[in-house]
Coordinates of C-alpha atoms and ligand atoms in Angstrom, one line a residue:
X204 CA 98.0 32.7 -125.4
X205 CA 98.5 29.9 -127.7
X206 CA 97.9 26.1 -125.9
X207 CA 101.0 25.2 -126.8
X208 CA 102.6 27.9 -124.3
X209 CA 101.3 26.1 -121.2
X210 CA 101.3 21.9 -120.9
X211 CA 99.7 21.1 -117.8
X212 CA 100.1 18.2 -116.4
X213 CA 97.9 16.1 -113.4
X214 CA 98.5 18.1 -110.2
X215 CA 99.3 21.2 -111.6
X216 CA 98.3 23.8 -109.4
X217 CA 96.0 26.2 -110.9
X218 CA 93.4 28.9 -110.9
X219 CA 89.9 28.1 -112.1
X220 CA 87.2 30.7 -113.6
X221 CA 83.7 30.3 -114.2
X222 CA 81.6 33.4 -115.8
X223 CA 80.0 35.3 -112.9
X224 CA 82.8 34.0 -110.5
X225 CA 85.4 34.7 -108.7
X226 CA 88.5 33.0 -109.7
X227 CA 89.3 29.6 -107.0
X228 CA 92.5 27.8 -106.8
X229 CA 92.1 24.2 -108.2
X230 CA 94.6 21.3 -108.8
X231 CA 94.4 19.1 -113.0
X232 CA 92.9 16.0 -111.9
X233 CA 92.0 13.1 -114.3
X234 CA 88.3 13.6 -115.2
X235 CA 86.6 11.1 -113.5
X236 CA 82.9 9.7 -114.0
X237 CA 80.4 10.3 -111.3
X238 CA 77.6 9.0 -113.0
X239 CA 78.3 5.6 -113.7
X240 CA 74.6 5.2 -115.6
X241 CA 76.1 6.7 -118.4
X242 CA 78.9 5.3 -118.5
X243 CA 77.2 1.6 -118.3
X244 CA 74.9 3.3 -121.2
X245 CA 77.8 4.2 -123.7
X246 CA 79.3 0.8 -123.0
X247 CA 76.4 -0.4 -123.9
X248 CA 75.5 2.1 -126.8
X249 CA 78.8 0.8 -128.4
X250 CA 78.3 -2.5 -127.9
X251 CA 74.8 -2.2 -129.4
X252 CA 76.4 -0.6 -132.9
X253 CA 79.6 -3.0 -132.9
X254 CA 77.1 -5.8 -133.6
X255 CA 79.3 -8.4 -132.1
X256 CA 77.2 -9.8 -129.6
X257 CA 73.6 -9.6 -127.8
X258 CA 73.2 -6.7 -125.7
X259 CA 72.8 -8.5 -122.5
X260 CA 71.5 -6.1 -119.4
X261 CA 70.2 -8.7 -117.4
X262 CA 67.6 -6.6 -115.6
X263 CA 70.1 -6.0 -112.7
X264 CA 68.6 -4.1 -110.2
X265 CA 70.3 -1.0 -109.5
X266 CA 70.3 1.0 -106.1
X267 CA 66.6 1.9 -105.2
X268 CA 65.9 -1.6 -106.7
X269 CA 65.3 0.1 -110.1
X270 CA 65.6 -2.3 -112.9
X271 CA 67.0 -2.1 -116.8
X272 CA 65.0 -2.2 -119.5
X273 CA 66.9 -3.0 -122.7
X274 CA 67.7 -6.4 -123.1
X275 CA 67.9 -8.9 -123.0
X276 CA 67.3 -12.5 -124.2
X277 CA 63.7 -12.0 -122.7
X278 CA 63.2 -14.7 -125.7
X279 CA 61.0 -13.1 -128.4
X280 CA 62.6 -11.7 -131.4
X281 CA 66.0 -10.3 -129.6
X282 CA 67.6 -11.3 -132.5
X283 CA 68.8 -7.7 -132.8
X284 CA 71.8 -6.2 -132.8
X285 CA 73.9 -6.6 -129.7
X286 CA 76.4 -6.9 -127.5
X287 CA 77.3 -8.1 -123.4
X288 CA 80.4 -8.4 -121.9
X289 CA 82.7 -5.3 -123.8
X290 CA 85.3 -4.4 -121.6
X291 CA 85.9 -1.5 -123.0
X292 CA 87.5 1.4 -120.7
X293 CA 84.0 2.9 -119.0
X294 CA 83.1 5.8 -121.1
X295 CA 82.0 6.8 -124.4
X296 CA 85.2 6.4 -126.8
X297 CA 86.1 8.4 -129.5
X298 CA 84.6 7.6 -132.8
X299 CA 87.6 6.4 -134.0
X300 CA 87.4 3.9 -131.8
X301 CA 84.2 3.2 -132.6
X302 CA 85.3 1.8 -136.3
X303 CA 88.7 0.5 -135.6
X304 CA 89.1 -3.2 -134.7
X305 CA 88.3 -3.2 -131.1
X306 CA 91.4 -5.8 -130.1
X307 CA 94.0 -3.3 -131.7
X308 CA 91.8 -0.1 -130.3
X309 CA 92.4 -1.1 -126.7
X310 CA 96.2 -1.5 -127.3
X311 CA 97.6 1.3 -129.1
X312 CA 96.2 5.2 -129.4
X313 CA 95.8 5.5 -133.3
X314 CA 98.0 8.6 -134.9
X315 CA 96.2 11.5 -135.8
X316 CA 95.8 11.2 -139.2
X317 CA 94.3 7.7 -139.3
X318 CA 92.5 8.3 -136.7
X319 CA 91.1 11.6 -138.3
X320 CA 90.2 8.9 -141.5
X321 CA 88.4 6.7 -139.6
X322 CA 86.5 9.4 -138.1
X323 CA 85.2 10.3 -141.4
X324 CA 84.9 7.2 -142.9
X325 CA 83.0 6.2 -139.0
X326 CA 80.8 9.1 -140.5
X327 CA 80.1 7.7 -143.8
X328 CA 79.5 4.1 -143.0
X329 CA 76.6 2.6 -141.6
X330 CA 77.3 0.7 -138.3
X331 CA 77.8 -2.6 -138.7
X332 CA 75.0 -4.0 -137.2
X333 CA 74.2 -7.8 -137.7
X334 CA 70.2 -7.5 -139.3
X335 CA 67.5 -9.1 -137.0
X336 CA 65.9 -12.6 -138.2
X337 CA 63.0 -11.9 -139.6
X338 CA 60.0 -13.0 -136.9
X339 CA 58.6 -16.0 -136.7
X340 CA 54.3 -15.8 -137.9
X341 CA 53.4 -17.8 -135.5
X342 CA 50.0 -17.7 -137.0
X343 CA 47.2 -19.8 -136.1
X344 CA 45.5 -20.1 -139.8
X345 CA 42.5 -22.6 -138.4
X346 CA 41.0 -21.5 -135.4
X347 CA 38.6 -18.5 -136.4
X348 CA 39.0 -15.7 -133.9
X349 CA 35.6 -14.9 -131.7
X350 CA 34.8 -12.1 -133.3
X351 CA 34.8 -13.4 -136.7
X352 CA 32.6 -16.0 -135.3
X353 CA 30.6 -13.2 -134.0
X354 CA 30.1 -11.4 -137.5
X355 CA 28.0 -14.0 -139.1
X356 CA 29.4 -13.3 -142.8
X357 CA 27.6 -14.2 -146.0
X358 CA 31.0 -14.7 -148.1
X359 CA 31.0 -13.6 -151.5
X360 CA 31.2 -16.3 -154.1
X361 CA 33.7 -14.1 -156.7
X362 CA 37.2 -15.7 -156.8
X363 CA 39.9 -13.3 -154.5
X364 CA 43.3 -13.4 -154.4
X365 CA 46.2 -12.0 -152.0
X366 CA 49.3 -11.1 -153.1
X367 CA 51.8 -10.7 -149.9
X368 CA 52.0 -13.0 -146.7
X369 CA 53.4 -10.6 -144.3
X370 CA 52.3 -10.1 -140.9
X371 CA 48.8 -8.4 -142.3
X372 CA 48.4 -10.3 -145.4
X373 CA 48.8 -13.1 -143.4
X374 CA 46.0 -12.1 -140.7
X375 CA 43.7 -11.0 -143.1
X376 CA 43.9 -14.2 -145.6
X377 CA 43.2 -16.2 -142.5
X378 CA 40.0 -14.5 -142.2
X379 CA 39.0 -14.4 -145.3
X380 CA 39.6 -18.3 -145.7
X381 CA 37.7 -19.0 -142.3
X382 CA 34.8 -16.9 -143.6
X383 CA 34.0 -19.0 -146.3
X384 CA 36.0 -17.2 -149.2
X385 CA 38.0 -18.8 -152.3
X386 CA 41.4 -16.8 -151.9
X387 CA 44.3 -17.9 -154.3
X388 CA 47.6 -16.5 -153.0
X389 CA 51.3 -15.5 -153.6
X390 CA 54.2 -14.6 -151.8
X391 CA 57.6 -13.4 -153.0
X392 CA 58.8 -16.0 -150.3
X393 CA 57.0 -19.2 -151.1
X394 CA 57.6 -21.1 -147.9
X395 CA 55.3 -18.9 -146.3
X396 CA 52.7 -20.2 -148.5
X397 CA 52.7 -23.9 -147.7
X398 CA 50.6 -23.2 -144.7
X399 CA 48.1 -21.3 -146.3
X400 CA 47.7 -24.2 -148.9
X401 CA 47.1 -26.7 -146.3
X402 CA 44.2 -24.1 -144.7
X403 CA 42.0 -23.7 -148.0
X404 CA 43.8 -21.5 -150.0
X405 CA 45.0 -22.2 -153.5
X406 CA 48.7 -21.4 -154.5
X407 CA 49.9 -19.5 -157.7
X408 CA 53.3 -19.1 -159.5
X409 CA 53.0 -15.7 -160.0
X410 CA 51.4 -12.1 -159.8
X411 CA 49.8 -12.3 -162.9
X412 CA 48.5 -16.1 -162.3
X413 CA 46.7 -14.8 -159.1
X414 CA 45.4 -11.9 -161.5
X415 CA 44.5 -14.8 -163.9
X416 CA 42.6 -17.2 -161.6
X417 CA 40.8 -14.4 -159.5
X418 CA 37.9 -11.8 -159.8
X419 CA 39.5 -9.4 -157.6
X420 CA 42.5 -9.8 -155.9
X421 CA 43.8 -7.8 -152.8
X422 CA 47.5 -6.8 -152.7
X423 CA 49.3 -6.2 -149.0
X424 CA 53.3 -5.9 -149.4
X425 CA 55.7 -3.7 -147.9
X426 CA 56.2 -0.6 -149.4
X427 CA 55.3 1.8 -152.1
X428 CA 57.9 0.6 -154.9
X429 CA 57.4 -3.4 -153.8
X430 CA 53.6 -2.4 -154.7
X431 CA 55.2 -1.0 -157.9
X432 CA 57.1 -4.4 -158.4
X433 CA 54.0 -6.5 -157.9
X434 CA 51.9 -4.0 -160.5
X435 CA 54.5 -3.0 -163.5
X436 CA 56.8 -5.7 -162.8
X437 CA 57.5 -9.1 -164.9
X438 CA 54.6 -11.6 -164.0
X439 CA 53.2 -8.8 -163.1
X440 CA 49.3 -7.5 -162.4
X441 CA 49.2 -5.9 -165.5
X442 CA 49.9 -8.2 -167.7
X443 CA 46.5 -9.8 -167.0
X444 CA 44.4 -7.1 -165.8
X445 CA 41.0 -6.7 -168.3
X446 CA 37.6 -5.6 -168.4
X447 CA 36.8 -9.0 -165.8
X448 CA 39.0 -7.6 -163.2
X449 CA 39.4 -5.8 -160.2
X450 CA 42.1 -4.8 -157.8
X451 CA 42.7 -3.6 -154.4
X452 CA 45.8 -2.1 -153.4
X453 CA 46.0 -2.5 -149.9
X454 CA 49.6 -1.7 -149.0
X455 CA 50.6 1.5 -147.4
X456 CA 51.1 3.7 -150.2
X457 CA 51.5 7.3 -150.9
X458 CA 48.5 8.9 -153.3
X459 CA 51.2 9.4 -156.2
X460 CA 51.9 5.4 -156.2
X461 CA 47.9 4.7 -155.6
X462 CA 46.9 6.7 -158.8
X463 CA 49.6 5.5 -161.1
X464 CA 48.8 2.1 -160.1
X465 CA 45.0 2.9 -161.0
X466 CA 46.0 4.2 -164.0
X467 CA 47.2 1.6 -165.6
X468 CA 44.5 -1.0 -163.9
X469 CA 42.1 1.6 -165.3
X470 CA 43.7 2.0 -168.9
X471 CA 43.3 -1.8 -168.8
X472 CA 39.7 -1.7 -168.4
X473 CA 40.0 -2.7 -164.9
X474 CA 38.2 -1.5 -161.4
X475 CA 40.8 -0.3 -158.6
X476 CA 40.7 0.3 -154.9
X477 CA 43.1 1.4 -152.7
X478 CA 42.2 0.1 -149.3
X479 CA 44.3 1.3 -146.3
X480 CA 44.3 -0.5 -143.4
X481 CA 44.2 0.9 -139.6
X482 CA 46.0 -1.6 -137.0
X483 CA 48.8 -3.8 -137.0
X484 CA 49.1 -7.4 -136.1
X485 CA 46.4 -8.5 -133.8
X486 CA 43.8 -6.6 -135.7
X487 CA 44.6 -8.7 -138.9
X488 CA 44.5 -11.7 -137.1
X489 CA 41.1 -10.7 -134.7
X490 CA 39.2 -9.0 -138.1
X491 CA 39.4 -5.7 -136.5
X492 CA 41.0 -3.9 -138.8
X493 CA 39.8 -0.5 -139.9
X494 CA 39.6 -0.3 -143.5
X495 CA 39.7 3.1 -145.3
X496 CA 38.8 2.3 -149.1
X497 CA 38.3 5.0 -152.1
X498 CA 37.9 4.2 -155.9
X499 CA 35.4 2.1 -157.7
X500 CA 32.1 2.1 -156.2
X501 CA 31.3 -0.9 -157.4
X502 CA 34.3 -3.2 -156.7
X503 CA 33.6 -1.5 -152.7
X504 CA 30.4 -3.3 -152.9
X505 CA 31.5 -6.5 -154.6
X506 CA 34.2 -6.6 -151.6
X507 CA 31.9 -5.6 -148.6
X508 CA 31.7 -9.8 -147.7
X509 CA 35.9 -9.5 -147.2
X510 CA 36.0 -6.0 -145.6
X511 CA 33.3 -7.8 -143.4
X512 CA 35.7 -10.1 -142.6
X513 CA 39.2 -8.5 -142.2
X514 CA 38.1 -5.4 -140.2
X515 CA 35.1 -4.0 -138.1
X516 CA 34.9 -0.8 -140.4
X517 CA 35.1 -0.3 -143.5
X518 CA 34.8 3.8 -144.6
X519 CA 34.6 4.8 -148.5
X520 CA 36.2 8.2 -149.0
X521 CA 35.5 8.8 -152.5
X522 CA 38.1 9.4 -155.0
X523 CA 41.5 7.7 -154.9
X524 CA 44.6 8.8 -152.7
X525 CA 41.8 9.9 -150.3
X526 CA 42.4 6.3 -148.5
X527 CA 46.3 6.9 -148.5
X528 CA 46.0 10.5 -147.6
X529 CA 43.6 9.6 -144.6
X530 CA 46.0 6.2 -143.4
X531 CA 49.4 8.6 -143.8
X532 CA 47.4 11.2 -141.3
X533 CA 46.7 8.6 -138.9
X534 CA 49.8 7.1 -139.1
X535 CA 51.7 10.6 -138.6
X536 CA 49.7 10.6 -135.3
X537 CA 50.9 7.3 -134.0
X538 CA 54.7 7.9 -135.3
X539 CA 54.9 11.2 -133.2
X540 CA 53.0 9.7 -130.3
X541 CA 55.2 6.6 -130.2
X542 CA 58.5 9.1 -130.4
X543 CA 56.9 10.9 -127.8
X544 CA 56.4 7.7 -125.7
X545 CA 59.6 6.0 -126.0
X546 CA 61.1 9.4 -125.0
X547 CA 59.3 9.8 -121.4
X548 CA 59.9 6.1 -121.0
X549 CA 63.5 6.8 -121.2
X550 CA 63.2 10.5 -119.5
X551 CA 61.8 8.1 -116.6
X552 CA 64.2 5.7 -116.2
X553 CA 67.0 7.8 -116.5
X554 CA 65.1 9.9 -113.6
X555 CA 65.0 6.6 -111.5
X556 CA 61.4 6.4 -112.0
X557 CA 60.0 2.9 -112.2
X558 CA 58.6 2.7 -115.6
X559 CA 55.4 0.2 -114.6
X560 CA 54.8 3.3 -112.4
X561 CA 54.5 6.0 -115.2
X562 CA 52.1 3.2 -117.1
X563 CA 50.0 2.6 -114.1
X564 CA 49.4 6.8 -113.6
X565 CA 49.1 7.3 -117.5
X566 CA 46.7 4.4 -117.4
X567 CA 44.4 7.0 -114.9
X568 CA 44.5 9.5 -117.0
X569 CA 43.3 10.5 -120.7
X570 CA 46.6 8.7 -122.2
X571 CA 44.9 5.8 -121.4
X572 CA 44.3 4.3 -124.6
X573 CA 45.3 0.3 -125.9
X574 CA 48.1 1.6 -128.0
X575 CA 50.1 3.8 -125.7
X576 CA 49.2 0.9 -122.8
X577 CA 50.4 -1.8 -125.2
X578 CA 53.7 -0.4 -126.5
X579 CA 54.3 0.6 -123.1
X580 CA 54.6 -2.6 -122.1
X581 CA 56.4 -3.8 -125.0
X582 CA 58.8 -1.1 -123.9
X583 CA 59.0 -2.5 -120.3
X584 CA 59.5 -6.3 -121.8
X585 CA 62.4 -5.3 -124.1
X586 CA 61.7 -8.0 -126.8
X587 CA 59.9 -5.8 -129.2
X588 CA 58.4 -8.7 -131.0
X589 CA 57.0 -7.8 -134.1
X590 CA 53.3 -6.3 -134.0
X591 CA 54.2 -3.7 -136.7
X592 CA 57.0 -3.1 -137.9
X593 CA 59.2 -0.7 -137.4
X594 CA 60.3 0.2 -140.8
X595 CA 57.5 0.4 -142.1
X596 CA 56.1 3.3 -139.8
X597 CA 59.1 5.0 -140.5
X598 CA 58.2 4.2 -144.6
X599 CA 55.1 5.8 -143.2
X600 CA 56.5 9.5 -141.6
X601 CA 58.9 9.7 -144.9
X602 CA 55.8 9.6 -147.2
X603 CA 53.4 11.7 -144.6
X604 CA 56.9 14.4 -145.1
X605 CA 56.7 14.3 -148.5
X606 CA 52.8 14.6 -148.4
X607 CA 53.7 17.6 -146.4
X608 CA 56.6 19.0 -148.8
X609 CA 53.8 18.7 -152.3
X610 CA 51.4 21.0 -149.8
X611 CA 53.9 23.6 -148.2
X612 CA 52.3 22.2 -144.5
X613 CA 55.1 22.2 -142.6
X614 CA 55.3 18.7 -140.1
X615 CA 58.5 19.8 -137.7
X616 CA 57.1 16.8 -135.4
X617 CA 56.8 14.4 -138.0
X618 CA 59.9 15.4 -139.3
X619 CA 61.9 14.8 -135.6
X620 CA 59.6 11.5 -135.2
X621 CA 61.0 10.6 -138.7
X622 CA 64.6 11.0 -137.7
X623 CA 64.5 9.0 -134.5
X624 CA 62.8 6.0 -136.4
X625 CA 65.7 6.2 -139.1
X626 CA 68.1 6.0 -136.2
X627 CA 66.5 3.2 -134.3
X628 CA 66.4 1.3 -137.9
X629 CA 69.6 2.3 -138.6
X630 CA 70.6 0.5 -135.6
X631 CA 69.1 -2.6 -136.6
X632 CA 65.7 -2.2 -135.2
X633 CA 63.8 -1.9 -138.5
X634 CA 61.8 -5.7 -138.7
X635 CA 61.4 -5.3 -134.9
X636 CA 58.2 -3.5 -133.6
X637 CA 57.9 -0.2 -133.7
X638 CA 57.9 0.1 -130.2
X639 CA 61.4 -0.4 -130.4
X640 CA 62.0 3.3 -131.0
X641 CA 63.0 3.5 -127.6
X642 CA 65.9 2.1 -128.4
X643 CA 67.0 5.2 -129.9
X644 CA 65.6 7.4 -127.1
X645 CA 67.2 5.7 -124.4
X646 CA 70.7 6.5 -126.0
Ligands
NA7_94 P1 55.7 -7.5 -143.6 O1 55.3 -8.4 -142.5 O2 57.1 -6.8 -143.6 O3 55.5 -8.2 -145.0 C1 55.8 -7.6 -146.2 C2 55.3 -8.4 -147.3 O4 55.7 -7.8 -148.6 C3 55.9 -9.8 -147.4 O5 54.9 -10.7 -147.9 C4 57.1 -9.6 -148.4 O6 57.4 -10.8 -149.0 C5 56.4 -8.7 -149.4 N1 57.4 -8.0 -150.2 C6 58.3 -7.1 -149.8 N2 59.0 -6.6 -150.8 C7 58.5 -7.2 -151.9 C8 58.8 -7.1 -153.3 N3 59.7 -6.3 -153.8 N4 58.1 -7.9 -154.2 C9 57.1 -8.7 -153.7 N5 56.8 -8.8 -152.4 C10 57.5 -8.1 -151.5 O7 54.7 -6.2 -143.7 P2 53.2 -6.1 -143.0 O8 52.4 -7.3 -143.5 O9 53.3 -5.8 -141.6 O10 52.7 -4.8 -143.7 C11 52.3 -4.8 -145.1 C12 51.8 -3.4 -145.4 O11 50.7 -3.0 -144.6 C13 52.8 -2.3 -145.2 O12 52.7 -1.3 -146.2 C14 52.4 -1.7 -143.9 O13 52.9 -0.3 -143.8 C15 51.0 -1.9 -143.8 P3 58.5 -11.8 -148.4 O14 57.7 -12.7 -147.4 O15 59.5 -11.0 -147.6 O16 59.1 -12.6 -149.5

């Protein structure tokens, strides 16, 4: 029987039929939500990828005095993508809804065939999702943290220099300079570096000026190919790299990028380190950091004074791409536990559980450990301000995958954890913390 032999219309009688049944009379009715969570959640889903305006769920409480989580202008870096007041019909739309202009959507269906189009091209495009600001430092260069004051470092009296004033370059040049050490530094973005300038340290034009000016200079930007850049590029390392020089590679790298960088420091006549660092934010501010380092011997000694000072550990692993093998293990760790934690967090709420609640039982049991307490929280608050961010833990996973594609060791919960950070980057999430993962569970 072909569909197009019967056309039933609202309050056609009916019989209905279920596998393992018996047959029941029943009457077409207009489907009708029951559940209006998640049809609040798909209002909000859609607002989130139309980019248009902040997603506002004001923490209303719900029945059972439940609260939201996703918000919200709590005030920290919700400069994300989203949306408030959509009044869209309640329900998930179609896709092609999803990529037609929302005024003209809500007035007329759209035929078929375009509609079929803008399905596909709804496929093909990235949402248009407005990118977040970039956080704010807010980075207290002067003040020395306790526990640097704690350490009692004999700073070493070798010129350094730091290329890349991110959130860990930044934390860790602070210590260096408030542990007594000459650090020349550079940043792609110069503004960042007037307030380095004014704390000690001494500005240069370029990568290859630091190189120039410094004994051994420490490198910390964002990914593999922006360590690349900084190496092979114009201005670049290279170009003054000799006998006389040293240099760390401190990024987050895979151990492909780490030995062709020491390669061509090496074919230069220079020492190279690669020097992976353990924590995120507060750690490179505090000088906790744990530092895994392999390569030259020697330039691992002639940096113990600013290993001293950055982290509370410093391990030597021996040859390089041990460093980066060891950080991309750890970090495979956290991604999947993070996945795993924004998922109950949303399995919870959507239970009606009271989230504090699942972080005040966890915190009695063997979960209890700073990060999962921490991003927990960060979960519960919404903001996501940036600790870590969320790109580049998903930078992380992708190179861990391909660590695990060069070995035939298969990583199917890397691989899932991998997916749901591309998806909460995708929707705009990538410079927030990468707590903000939960983003993508909760939908
Ligand atoms: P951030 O805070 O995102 O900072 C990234 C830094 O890298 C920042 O100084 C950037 O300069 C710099 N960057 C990015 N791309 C380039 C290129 N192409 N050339 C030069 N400089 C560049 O990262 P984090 O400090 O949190 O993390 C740094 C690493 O540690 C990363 O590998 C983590 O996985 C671990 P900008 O200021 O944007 O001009």
């Amino acid at each position: 029987m072909s569909s197009e032999q019967f056309k039933f219309r609202i309050g056609d009688p009916v019989w209905a039929k279920m596998k393992g049944f018996s047959p029941w009379p029943g009457v077409v009715v207009m489907p009708h939500r029951t559940n209006s969570r998640v049809a609040d959640d798909d209002a909000e889903f859609d607002a989130l990828i139309s980019g248009k305006q902040s997603v506002k769920k004001s923490a209303k409480k719900e029945a059972g005095g439940r609260k939201r989580n996703i918000s919200e202008d709590s005030g920290s870096t919700a400069s994300g993508p989203s949306s408030s007041t959509n009044k869209k019909p309640r329900g998930r739309p179609p896709l092609k809804q999803k990529v037609d202009d929302s005024s003209e959507r809500d007035a007329s269906p759209v035929p078929y065939s375009s509609s079929k189009k803008a399905a596909v091209s709804g496929l093909l495009d990235r949402p248009s999702v407005l990118r977040p600001a970039s956080p704010a430092l807010g980075i207290d260069l002067v003040t020395s943290s306790q526990t640097l004051r704690e350490k009692d470092i004999q700073p070493s009296k070798l010129n350094f220099g730091f290329l890349g004033l991110g959130i860990m370059g930044s934390g860790m040049v602070k210590n260096l300079l408030n542990s007594g050490h000459q650090v020349t530094v550079w940043n792609r973005t110069t503004d960042k570096v007037k307030d380095f300038v004014e704390a000690g340290a001494k500005e240069a034009l370029t990568p290859s000026d630091v190189i120039a000016e410094c004994d051994i200079t420490f490198s910390c930007v964002s990914d593999p190919q922006a360590a690349k850049d900084l190496v092979f590029g114009n201005c670049g390392v290279l170009q003054e790299i000799n006998t006389t020089k040293g240099y760390v590679e401190m990024t987050s790298v895979d151990s492909d990028t780490s030995q062709d960088i020491a390669e061509a420091i090496s074919l230069k006549g220079g020492r190279y380190l690669e020097a992976q660092i353990q924590g995120s934010k507060c750690q490179a501010q505090d000088g906790t950091l744990v530092v895994l380092v392999a390569g030259d011997r020697s330039l691992f000694d002639d940096c113990q004074s600013c290993f001293q000072a950055i982290g509370k550990n410093s391990f030597y692993l021996g040859e390089v791409g041990n460093a980066s093998k060891m950080n991309l293990v750890l970090q495979t760790m956290i991604g999947v536990t993070l996945a795993g934690l924004a998922e109950g967090m949303a399995l919870a709420d959507r239970a009606g559980l009271q989230q504090k609640d699942v972080m005040e039982v966890l915190e009695l049991t063997g979960l209890n450990c700073p990060a999962i307490l921490q991003k927990g929280k960060a979960i519960i608050d919404g903001g996501f301000p940036t600790h870590q961010p969320l790109q580049h833990m998903q930078k992380d996973l992708k190179l861990s995958l391909n660590m695990g594609d060069q070995l035939e060791q298969p990583l199917p919960l890397t691989a899932s954890a991998n997916e749901v950070f591309k998806h909460a980057k995708r929707l705009g999430y990538g410079e927030h913390d990468v707590s903000a993962v939960y983003i993508r569970a909760r939908f």
